[in-house]
Short mmCIF file of C-alpha atoms and ligand atoms in Angstrom, two decimals:
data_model
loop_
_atom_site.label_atom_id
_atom_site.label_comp_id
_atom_site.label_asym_id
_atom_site.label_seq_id
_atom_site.Cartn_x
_atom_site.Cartn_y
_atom_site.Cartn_z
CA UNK U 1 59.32 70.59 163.37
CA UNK U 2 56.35 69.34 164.60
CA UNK U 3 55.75 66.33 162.96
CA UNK U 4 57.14 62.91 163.93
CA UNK U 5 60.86 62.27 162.97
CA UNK U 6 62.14 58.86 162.09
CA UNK U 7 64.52 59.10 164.46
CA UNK U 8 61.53 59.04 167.89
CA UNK U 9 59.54 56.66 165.42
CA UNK U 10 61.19 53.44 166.67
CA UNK U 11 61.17 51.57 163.82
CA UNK U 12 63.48 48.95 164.21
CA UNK U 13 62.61 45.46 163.66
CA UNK U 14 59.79 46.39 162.71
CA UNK U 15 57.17 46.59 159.36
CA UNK U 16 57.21 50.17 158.09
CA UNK U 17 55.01 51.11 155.41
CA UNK U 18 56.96 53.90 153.49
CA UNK U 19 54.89 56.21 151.54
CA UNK U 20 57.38 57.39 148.35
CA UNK U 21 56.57 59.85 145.78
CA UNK U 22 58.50 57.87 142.99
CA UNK U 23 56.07 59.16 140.12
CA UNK U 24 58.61 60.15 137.34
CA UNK U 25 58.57 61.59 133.93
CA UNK U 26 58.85 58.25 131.54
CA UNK U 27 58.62 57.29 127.97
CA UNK U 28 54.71 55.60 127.49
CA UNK U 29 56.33 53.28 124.81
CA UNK U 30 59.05 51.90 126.51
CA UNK U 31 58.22 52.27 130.36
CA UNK U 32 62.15 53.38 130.61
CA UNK U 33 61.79 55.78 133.20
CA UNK U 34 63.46 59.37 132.46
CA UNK U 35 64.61 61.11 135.15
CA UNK U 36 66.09 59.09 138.62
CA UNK U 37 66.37 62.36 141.11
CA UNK U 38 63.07 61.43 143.09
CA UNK U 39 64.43 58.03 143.60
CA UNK U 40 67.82 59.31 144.45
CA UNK U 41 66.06 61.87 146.61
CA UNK U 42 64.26 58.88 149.01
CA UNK U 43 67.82 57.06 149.16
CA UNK U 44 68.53 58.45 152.79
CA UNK U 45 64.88 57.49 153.94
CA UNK U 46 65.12 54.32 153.03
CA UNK U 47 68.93 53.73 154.13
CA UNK U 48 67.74 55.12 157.76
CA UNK U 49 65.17 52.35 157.71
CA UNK U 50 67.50 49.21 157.05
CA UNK U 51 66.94 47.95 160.62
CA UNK U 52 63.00 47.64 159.36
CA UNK U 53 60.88 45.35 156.90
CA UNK U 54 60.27 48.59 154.38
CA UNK U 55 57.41 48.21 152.09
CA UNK U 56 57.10 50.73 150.06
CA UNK U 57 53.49 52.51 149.20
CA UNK U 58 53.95 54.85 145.95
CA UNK U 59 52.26 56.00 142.66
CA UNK U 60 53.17 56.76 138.46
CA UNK U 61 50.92 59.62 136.99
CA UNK U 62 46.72 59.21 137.26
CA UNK U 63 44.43 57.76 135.93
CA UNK U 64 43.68 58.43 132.16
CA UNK U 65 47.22 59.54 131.74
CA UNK U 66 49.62 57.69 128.90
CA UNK U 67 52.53 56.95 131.74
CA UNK U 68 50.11 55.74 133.93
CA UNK U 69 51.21 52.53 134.51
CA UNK U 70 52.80 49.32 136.70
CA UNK U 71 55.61 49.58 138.65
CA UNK U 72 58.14 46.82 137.56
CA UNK U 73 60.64 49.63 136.06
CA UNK U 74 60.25 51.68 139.20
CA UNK U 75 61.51 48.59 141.57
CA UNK U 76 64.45 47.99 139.19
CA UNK U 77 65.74 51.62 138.77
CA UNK U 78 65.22 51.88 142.84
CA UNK U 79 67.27 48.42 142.98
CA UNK U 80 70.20 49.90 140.83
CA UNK U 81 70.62 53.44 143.21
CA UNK U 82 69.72 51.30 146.73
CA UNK U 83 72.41 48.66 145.52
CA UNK U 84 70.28 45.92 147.69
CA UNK U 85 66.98 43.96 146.33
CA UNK U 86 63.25 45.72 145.90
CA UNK U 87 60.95 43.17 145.23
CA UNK U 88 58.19 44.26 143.36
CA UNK U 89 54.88 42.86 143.99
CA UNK U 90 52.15 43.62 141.08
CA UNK U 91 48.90 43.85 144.31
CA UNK U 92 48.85 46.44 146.41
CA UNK U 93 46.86 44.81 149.36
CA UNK U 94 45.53 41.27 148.30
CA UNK U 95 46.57 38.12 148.98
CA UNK U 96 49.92 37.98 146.79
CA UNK U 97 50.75 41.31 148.53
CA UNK U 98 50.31 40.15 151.66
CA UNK U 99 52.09 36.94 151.81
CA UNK U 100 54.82 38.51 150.01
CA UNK U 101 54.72 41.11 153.42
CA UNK U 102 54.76 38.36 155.67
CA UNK U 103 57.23 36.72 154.22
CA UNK U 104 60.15 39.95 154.64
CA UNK U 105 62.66 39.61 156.72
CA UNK U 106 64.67 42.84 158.33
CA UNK U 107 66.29 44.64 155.79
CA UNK U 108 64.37 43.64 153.07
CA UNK U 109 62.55 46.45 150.57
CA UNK U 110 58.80 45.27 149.04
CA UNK U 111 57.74 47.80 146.57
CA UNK U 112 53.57 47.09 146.28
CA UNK U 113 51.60 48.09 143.12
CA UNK U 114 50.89 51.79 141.60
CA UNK U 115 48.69 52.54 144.38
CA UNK U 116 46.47 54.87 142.32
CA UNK U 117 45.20 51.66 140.70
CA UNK U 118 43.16 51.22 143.82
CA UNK U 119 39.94 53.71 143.13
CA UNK U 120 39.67 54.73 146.55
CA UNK U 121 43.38 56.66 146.27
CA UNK U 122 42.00 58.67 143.88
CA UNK U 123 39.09 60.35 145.95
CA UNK U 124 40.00 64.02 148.09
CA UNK U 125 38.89 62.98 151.73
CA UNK U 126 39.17 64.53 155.08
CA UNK U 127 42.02 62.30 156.92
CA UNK U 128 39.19 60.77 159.18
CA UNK U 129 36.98 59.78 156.20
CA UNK U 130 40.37 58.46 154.29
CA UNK U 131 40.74 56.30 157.61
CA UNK U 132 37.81 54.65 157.13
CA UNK U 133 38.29 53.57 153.48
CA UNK U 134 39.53 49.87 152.92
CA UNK U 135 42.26 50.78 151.26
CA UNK U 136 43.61 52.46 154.55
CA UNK U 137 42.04 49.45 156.86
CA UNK U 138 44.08 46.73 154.43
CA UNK U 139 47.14 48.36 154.28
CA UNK U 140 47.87 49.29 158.29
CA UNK U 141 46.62 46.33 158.79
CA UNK U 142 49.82 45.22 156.83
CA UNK U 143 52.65 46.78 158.72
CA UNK U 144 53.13 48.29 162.50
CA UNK U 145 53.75 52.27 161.45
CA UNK U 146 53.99 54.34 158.53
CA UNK U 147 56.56 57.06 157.36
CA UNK U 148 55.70 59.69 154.60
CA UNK U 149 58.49 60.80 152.56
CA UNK U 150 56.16 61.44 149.44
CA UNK U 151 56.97 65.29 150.20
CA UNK U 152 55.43 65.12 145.83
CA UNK U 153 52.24 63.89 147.07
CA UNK U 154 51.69 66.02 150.31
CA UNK U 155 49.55 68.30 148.73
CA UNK U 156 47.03 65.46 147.87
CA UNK U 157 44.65 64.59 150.47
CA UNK U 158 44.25 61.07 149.54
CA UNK U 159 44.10 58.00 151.26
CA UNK U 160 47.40 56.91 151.72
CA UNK U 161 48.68 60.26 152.87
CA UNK U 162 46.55 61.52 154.84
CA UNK U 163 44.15 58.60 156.33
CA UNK U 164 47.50 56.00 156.97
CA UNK U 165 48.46 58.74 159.81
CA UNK U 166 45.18 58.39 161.55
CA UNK U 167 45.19 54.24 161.68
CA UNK U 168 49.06 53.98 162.69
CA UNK U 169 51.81 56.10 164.45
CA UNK U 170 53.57 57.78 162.31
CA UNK U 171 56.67 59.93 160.79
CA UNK U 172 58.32 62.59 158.15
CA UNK U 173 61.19 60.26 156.38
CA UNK U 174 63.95 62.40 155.41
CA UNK U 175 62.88 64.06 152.55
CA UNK U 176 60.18 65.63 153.66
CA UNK U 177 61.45 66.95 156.50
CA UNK U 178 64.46 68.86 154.40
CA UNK U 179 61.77 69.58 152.02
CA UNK U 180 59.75 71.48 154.69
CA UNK U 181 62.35 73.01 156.91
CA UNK U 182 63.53 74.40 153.42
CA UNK U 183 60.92 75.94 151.69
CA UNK U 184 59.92 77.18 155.63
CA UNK U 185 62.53 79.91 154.72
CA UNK U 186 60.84 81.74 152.09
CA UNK U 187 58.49 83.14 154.40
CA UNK U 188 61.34 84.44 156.93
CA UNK U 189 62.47 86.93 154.83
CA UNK U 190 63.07 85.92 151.59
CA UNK U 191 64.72 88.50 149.73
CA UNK U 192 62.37 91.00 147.59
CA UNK U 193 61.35 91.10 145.38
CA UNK U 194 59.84 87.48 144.90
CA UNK U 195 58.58 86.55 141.45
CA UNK U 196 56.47 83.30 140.86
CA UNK U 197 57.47 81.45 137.22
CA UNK U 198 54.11 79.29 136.54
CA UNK U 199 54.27 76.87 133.44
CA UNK U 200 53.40 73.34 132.55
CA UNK U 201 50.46 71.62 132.06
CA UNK U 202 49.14 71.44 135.42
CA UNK U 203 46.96 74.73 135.24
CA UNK U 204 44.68 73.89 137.48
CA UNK U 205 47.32 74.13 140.31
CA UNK U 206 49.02 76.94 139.07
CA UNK U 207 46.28 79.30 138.49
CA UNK U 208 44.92 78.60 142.08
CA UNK U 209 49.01 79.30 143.12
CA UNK U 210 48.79 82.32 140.91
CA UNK U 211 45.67 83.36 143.43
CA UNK U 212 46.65 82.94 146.48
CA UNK U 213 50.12 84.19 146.13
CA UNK U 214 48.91 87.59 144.28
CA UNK U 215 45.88 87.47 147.15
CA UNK U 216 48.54 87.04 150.14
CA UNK U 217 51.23 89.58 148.77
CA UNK U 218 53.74 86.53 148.72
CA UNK U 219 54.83 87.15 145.21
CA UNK U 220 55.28 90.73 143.30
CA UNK U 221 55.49 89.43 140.11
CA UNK U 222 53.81 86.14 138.49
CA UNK U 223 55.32 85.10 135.41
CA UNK U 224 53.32 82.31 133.19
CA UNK U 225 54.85 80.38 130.34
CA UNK U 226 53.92 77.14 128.83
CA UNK U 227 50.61 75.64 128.46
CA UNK U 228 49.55 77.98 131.82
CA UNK U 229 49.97 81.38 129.58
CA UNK U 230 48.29 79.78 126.58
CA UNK U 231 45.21 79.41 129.24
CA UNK U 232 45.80 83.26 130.64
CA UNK U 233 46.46 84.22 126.76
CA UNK U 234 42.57 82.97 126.35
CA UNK U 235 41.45 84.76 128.98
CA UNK U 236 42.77 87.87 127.77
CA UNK U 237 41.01 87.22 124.71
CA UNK U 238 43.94 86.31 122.20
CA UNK U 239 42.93 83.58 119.71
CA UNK U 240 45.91 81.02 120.27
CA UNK U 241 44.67 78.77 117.46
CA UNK U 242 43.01 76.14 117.11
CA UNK U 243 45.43 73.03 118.20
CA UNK U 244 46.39 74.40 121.56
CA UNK U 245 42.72 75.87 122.30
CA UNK U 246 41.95 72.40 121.61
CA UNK U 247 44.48 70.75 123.72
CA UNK U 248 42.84 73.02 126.47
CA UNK U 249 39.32 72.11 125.85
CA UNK U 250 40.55 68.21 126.55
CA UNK U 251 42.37 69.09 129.51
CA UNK U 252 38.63 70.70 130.60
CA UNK U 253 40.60 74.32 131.87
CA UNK U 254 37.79 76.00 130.99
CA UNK U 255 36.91 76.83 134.83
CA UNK U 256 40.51 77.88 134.78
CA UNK U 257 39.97 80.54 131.99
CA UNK U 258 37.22 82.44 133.90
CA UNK U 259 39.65 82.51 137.32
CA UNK U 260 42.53 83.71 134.60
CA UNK U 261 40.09 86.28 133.78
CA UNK U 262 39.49 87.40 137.39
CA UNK U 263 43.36 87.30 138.17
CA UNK U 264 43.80 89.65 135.14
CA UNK U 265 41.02 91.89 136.26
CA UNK U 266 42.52 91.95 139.78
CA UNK U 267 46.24 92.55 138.74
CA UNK U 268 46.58 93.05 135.64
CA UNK U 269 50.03 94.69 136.05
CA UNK U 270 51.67 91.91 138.36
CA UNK U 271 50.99 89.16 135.74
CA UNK U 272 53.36 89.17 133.08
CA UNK U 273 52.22 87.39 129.56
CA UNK U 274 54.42 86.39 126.89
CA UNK U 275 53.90 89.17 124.00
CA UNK U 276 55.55 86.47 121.51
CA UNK U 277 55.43 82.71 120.64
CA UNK U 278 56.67 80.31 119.16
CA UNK U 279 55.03 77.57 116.74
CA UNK U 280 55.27 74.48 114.97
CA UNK U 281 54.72 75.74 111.03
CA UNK U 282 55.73 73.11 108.30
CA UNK U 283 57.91 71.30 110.96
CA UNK U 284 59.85 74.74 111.67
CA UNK U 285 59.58 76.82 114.76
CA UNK U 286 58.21 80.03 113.93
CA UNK U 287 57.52 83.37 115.65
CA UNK U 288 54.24 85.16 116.13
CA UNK U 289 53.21 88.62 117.84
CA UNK U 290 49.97 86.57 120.44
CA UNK U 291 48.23 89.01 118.35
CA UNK U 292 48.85 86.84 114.97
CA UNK U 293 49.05 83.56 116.10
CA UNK U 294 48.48 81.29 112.80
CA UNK U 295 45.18 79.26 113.04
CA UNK U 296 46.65 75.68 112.64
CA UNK U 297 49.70 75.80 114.02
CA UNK U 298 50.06 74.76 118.09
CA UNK U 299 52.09 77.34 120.51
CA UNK U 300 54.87 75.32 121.67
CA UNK U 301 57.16 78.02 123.73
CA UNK U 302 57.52 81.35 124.43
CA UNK U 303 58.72 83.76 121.48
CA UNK U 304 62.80 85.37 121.63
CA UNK U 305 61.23 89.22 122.26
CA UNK U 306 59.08 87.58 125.65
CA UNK U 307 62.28 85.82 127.05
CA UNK U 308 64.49 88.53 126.47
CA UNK U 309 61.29 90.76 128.42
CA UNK U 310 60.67 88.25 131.28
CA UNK U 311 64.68 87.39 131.99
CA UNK U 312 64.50 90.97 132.67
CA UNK U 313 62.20 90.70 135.16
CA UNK U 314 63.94 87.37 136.52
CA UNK U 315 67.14 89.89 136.96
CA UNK U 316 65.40 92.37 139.09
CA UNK U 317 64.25 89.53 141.55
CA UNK U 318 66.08 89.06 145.01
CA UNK U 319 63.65 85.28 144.42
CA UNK U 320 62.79 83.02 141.86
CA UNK U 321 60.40 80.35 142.42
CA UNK U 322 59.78 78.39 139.05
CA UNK U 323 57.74 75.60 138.66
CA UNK U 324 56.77 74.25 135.34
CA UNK U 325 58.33 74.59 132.02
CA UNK U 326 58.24 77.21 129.31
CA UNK U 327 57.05 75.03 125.99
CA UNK U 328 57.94 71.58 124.50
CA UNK U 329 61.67 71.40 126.15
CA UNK U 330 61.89 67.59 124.75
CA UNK U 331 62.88 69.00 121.39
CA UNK U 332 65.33 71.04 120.93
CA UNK U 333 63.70 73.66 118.95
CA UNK U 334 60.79 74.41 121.63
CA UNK U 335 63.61 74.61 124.58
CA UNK U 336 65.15 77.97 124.22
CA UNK U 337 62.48 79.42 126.73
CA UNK U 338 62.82 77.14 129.29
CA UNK U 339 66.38 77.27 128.70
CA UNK U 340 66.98 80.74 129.03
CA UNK U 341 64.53 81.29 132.24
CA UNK U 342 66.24 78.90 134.17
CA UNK U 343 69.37 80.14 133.50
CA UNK U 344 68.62 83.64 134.94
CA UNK U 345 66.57 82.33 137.45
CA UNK U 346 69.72 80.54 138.61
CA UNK U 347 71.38 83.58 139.26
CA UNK U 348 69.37 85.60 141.41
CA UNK U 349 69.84 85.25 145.16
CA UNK U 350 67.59 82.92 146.52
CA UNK U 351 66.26 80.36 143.88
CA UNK U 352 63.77 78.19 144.43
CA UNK U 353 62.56 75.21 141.76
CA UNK U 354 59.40 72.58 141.81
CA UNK U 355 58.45 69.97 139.88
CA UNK U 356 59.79 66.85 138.77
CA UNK U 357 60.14 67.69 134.99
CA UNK U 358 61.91 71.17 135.45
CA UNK U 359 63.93 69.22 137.67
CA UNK U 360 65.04 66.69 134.85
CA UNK U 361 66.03 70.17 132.29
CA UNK U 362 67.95 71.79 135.08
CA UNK U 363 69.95 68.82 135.47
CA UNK U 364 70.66 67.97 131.69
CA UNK U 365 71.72 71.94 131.83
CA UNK U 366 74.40 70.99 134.66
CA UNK U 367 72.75 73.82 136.24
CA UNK U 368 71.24 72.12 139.72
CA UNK U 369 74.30 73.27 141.89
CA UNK U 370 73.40 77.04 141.13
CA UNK U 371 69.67 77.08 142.71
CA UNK U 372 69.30 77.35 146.16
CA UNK U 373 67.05 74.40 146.74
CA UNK U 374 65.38 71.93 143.85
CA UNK U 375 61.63 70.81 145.41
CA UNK U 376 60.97 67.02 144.36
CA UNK U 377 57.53 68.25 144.89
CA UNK U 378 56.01 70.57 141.87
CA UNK U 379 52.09 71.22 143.22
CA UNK U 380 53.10 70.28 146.82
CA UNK U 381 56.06 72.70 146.70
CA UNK U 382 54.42 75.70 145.15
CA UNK U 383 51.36 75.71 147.50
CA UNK U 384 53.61 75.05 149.96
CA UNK U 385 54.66 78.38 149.19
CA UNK U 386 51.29 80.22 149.25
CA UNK U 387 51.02 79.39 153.08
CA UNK U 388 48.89 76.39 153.16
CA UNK U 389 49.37 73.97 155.60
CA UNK U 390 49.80 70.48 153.45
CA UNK U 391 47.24 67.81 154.12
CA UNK U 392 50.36 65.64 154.83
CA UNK U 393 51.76 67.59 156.96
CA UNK U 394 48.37 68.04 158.69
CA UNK U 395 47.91 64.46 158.79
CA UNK U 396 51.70 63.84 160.47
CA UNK U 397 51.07 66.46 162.92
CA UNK U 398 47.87 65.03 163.67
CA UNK U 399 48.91 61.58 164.10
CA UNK U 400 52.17 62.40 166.27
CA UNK U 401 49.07 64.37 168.77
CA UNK U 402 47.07 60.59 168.74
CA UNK U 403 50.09 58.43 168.91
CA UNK U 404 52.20 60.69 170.81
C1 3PG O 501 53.51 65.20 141.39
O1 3PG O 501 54.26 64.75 140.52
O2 3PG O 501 53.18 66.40 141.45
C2 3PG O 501 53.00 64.27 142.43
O3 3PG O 501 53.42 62.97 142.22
C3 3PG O 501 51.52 64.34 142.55
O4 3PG O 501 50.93 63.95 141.35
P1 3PG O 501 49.47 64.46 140.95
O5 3PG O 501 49.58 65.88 140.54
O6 3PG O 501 49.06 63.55 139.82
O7 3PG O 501 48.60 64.30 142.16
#
């Protein structure tokens, strides 16, 4: 391990800024927030810290999303697992924020505002220019070091994970050190062969993933389901009709067609597609060959004939590494893919899962003590995976070279 532990950090009696990757799936509407296992995930970090002032740094979703949005629910559901007080403060470095800081005594827990309010948090900098923004001046200037447990977040070279390890000494918390010590063992000899399960929204990761792990002979097989085949369904020139070739013209993938298109070109027979789907017709699901896919009706899983195909493929794999869900799991009707995947992928010897939100299906399945290791990162954990050192982990190893 060669970033900073908590345990040479020195931390006691002192201010720690913790950087948490609490951002959860929750309901827009109500602000009730989903799915706890990130928060249970940090419990350790912040139990190993109770000799500190903790003030914790963390975000919910971007900006422009529906569940972007305050933090008031996260302090409360982090109150109910810590079983102590998290104050939350709605600032993230002015005035209130900072008298509310100065004001902590050892042991106490200040949770600051979404920090992806803050403009600057949003912007991809190199760790020396994220030093120098004033979001990174204000907040070291708060506390005396910084810990990063937001293993989520580590693929994100934003201000508060990579540019807080160049203004203040600095450590892994907990999490992310199990979280890279972990994963660490694909690479030595994971068993073969290793097939990549890409779904979700977030194409833009995934097809990059997709890339680099076809590119770098990491993965034999890459499976895509969910809104990432409807995108590689495009490319392959299928007319997916017109709601979810809409929803993908709003989520502005069309870059991410032309690299499907160059992934299909390259490897054509390492990518496996879903032959069938399933749609929403007169409130119904209803099956289609991707040939015949009606015009107004969205694709909200993968069709019966596919996941009977691709659990196949699951059953031949010595590793599994799935990250991102099959269709609409929320309802019932749309979950059978995701369902069924994950429950083969379970089986196979070494088992592998990112992302939050498969997270939250594998657990309502009572299935999370059959994988070999559940990521609490989904982005961070799959490119991870492709080799790439993180920019968090850059920034840690970094810092522990300037601070010693
Ligand atoms: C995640 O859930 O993957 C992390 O919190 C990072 O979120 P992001 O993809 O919005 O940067």
């Amino acid at each position: 391990m060669t970033i900073g532990t908590i345990r040479e950090l020195g931390a006691e009696k002192k201010t720690v800024l913790l950087r948490l990757d609490l951002n959860s799936p929750i309901d827009p509407a109500s602000n009730l927030i989903l799915d706890d296992k990130r928060f249970r995930e940090h419990i350790p970090t912040i139990k190993a810290l109770e000799g500190s002032r903790v003030v914790i740094v963390t975000h919910q979703s971007r900006p422009g999303k529906k569940d972007f949005t305050t933090l008031e629910a996260h302090a409360e559901k982090l109150e109910q697992l810590l079983g102590k007080p998290v104050t939350y403060v709605d600032s993230i470095f002015g005035k209130h924020a900072r008298d509310a800081v100065h004001a902590m005594k050892i042991g106490d827990v200040v949770m600051l505002e979404n920090v992806r309010f803050n403009a600057e948090e949003n912007l991809t900098l190199k760790p020396e220019e994220a030093k120098k923004t004033h979001l990174v001046k204000k907040l070291s200037s708060m506390a005396d070091v910084f810990v990063n447990d937001a293993f989520g977040t580590a693929h994100r070279s934003q201000p508060t994970v990579v540019g807080l390890p160049m203004a203040m000494r600095s450590a892994g918390g907990l999490l992310m050190e199990k979280e890279v010590f972990t994963l660490s063992k694909v690479f030595s000899g994971a068993p073969r062969p290793v097939c990549m399960v890409l779904g979700g929204t977030k194409v833009d990761d995934s097809i990059d993933v997709a890339k680099n792990v076809l590119d770098k002979g990491i993965a034999d097989k890459v499976i895509v389901i969910g809104v990432v085949a409807n995108v590689f369904l495009i490319a392959a020139g299928y007319d997916i009709g017109k709601p979810s070739t809409q929803l993908i013209a709003q989520l502005k993938y069309q870059p991410e067609i032309e690299k499907a298109k160059e992934i299909l070109a390259k490897y054509k027979d390492r990518v496996v597609m879903p032959q069938t789907v399933a749609v929403r017709e007169n409130n119904h699901r209803k099956e289609y060959p991707i040939t015949k896919i009606p015009e107004d009706c969205p694709v909200l899983d993968i069709g019966i004939e596919s996941i009977h195909d691709m659990v196949g493929v699951l059953k031949k794999s010595g590793t599994v590494v799935f990250n991102g869900p099959a269709g609409l799991f929320e309802e019932a009707d749309f979950a059978t893919g995701t369902y069924e995947m994950l429950k083969a992928a379970s089986k196979v010897e070494f088992s592998v899962v990112g992302g939050g939100h498969t997270a939250v299906v594998i657990e309502k399945m009572g299935l999370d003590k059959d994988f070999t290791h559940i990521s609490t990162g989904g982005g961070a954990c799959i490119e991870f995976l492709t080799g790439k050192v993180l920019p968090a982990v850059d920034a840690l190893e970094q810092s522990k070279k300037i601070f010693g």
